[in-house]
XYZ file of C-alpha atoms in Angstrom:
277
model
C -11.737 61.402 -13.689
C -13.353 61.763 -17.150
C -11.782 58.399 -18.231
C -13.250 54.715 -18.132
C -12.016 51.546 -17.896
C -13.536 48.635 -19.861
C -13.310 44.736 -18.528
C -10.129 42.605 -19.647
C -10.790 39.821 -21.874
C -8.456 36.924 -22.372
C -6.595 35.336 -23.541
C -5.154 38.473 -26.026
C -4.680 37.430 -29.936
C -1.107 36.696 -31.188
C -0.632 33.377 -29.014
C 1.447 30.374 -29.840
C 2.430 27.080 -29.203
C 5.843 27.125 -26.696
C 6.272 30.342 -27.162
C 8.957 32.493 -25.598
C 9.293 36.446 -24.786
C 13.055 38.740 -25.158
C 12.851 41.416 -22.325
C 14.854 44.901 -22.397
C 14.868 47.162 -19.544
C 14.582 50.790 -20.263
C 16.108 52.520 -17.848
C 14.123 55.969 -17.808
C 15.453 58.177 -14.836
C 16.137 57.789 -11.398
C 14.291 58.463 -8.157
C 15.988 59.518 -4.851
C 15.462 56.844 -1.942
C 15.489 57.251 1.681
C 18.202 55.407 3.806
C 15.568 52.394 4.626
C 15.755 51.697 1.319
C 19.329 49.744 2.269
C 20.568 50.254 -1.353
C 23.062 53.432 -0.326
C 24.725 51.419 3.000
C 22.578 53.436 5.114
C 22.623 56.465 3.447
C 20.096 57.961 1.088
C 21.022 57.009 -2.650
C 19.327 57.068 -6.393
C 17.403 54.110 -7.653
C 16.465 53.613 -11.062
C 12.598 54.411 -12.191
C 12.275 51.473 -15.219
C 9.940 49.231 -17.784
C 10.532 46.827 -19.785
C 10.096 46.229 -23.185
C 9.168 43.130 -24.217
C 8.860 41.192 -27.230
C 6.700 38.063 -28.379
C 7.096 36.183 -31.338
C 3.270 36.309 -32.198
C 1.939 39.191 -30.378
C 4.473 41.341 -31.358
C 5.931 44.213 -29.019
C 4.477 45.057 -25.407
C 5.871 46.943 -22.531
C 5.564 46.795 -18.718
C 4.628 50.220 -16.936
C 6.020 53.164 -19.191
C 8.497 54.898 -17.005
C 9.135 58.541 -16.575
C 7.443 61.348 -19.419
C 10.339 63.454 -21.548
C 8.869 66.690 -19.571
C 10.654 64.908 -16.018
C 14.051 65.661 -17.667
C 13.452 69.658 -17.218
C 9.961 70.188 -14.885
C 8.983 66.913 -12.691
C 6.196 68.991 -11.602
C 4.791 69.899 -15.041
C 3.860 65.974 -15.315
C 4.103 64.671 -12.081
C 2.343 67.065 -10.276
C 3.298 69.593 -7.542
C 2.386 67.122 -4.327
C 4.687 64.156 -5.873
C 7.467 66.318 -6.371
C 6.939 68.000 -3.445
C 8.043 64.983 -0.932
C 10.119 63.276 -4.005
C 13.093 63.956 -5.790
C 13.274 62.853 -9.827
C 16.115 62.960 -12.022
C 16.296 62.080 -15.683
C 18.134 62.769 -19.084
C 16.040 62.962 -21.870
C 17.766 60.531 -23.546
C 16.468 58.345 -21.278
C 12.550 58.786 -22.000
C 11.079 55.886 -23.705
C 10.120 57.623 -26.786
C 14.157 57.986 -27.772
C 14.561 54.610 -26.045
C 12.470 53.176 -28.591
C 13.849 55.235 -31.572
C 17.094 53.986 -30.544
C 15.758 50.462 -31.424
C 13.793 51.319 -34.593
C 10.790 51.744 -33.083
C 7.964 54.217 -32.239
C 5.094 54.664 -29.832
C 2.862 52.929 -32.045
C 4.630 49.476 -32.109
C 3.312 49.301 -28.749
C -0.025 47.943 -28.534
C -0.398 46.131 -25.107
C 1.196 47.848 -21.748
C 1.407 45.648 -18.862
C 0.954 48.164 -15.459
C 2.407 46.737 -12.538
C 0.345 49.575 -11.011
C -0.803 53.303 -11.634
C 1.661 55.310 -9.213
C 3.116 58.068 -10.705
C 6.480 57.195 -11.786
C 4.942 53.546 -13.483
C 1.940 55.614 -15.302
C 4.312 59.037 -16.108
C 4.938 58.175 -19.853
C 1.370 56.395 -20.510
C 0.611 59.517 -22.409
C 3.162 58.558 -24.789
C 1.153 55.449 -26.223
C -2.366 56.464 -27.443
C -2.591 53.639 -29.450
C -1.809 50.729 -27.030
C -4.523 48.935 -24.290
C -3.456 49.113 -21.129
C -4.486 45.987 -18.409
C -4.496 46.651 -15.017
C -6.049 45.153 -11.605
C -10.047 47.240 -11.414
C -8.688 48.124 -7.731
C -5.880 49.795 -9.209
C -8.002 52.116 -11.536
C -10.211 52.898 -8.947
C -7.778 53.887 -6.437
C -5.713 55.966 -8.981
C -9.361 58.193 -9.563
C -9.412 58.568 -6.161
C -6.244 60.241 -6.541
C -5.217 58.264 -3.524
C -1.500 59.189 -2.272
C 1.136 57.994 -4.925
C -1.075 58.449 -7.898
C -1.847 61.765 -9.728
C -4.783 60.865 -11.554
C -4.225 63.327 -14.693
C -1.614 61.134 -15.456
C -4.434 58.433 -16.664
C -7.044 60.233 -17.953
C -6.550 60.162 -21.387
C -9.438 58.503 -23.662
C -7.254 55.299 -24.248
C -7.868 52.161 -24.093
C -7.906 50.815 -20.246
C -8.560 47.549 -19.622
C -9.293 46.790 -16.178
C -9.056 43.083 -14.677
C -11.034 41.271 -12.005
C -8.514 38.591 -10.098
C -11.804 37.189 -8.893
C -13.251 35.802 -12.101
C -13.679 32.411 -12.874
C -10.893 32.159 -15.571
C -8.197 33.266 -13.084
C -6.348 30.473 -11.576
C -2.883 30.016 -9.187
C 0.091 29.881 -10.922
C 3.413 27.927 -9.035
C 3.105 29.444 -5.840
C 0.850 32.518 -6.876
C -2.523 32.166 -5.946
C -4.005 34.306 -8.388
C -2.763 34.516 -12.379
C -3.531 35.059 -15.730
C -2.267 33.804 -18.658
C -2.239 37.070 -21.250
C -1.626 35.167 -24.548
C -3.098 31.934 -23.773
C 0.424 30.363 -24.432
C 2.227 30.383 -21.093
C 4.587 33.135 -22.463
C 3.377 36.343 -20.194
C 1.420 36.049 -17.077
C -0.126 38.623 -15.030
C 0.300 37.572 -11.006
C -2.322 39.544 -8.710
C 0.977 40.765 -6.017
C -1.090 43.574 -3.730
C -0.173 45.708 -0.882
C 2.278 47.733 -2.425
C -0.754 49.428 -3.967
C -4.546 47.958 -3.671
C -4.049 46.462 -6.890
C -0.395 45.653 -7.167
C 0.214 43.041 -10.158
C 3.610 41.187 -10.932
C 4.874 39.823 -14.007
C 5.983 36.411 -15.067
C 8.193 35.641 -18.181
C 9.022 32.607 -19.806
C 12.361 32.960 -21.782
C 13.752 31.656 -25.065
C 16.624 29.762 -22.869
C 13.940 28.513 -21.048
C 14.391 30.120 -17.626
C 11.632 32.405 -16.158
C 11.850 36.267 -15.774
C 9.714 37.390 -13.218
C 9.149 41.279 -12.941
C 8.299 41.763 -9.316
C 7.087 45.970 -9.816
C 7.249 47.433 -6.044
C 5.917 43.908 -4.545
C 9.615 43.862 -4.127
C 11.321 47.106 -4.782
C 15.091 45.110 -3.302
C 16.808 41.728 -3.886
C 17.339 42.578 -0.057
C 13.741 42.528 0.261
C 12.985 39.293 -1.820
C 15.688 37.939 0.557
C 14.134 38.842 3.968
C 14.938 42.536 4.747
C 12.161 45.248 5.760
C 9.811 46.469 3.058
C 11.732 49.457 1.695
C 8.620 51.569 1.368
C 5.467 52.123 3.267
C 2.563 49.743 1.395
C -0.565 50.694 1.544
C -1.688 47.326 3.178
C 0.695 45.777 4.930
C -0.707 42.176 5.748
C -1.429 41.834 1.943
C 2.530 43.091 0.922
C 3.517 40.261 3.213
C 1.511 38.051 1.557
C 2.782 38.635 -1.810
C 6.663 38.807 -0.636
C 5.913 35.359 0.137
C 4.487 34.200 -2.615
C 7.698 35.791 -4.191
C 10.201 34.573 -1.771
C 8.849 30.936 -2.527
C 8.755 31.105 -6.173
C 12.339 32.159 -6.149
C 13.271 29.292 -3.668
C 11.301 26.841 -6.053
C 12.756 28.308 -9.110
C 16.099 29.027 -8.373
C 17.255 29.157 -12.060
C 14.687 32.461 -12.482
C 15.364 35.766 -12.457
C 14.005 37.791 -10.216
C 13.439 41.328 -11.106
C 12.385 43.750 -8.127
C 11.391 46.996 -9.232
C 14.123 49.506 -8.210
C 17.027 47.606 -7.593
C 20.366 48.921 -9.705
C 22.041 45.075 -9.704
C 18.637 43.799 -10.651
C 17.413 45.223 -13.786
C 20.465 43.994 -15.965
C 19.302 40.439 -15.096
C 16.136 41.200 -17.345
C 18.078 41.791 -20.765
């Protein structure tokens, strides 16, 4: 992979006192999911491929992972690439790709100028060559497994001369978070933090929210892909490592226990993602 990935450096300008972040989902396409998914009462069923757009009062307009790319509506291959589409099924309309998503609102690409990756799989990184303007911060374990083209990523899909941003969870600046072990504070203002969740992927990171009603949003990514699996059930996919997926479903599980006014967001969940907006 021709592309590089610089060191994060925080906090990010455009902080401020108490503030608070609006979320959208953007729906982008969906993905079909096997029956141990347990969202299709045993039976294999579509679940919704998503990010989130997010907006902060001083740092302006951000998203988390960028969805599925236009070219998915027609050819999954042409973007995702022949061995993805090969053992998965992807269906969009192209009104759902986030470029019209964010015309729809007013908005182009190059309003976004921070993306958030919960991780560099295929369907999270598909539309990242739709923002060549924004930084993109993601876990250095991540990058380095997505330019191994390890199984789930397609490294063409990330290497594009942007601006990648890759984070160490084992600086000194990172500290636990409620019952995270591991977080950053993006801003500097307690409004968007970055939770170190792996095991889904080698460097798996979660999202925390604080709202304007004052309530938390907390955009779990494939840590949890289920409310059933924030609740208890079987992880619905494979991780890559399981002992550390546990790990982070706990740290999860707990933080929804000890915050039960949050909302939990799990990454492919139908009933979930309208809890975001």
């Amino acid at each position: 992979m021709d592309s590089e990935a610089r060191p994060a450096r925080f906090p990010l300008p455009g902080g401020l006192d108490n503030a608070a972040v609006r979320v959208h989902p953007v729906v982008t396409g969906e993905r079909h999911a096997k029956p141990r998914f347990g969202l299709g009462g045993g039976s294999a069923t579509w679940v919704l491929v998503a990010a989130y757009l997010v907006e902060h009062p001083g740092a302006g307009r951000l998203l988390i992972d960028t969805g599925l790319h236009p070219s998915v509506a027609h050819d999954p291959a042409q973007n995702l690439g022949r061995t993805i589409t090969r053992r998965q099924e992807y269906r969009m309309d192209r009104a759902q790709a986030l470029d019209e998503q964010l015309r729809t609102r007013g908005l182009d690409a190059g309003a976004i100028r921070t993306v958030l990756m919960t991780h560099l799989h295929a369907e999270q990184a598909s539309g990242a060559q739709l923002l060549p303007e924004a930084s993109f911060l993601l876990d250095a374990r991540e990058w380095r497994a997505a330019a191994g083209n390890d199984a789930g990523y397609h490294a063409r899909l990330v290497d594009f001369p942007f601006d990648w941003r890759a984070i160490d969870y084992d600086e000194p600046h990172v500290d636990a978070f409620a019952t995270f072990g591991r977080s950053i504070d993006v801003f500097g203002d307690g409004s968007v933090r970055l939770l170190s969740t792996p095991g889904h992927s080698p460097g798996h990171q979660s999202v925390l929210l604080r709202l304007p009603d004052g309530r938390e949003a907390l955009i779990c990514g494939d840590a949890a892909a289920t409310l059933a699996e924030v609740e208890g059930a079987a992880p619905a996919e494979e991780p890559a490592d399981e002992h550390l997926h546990r790990r982070s479903l706990s740290e999860i599980r707990r933080f929804a226990e000890m915050t039960p006014s949050a909302l939990i967001v799990p990454g492919h969940d139908p009933e979930a993602a309208g809890r975001a907006d």
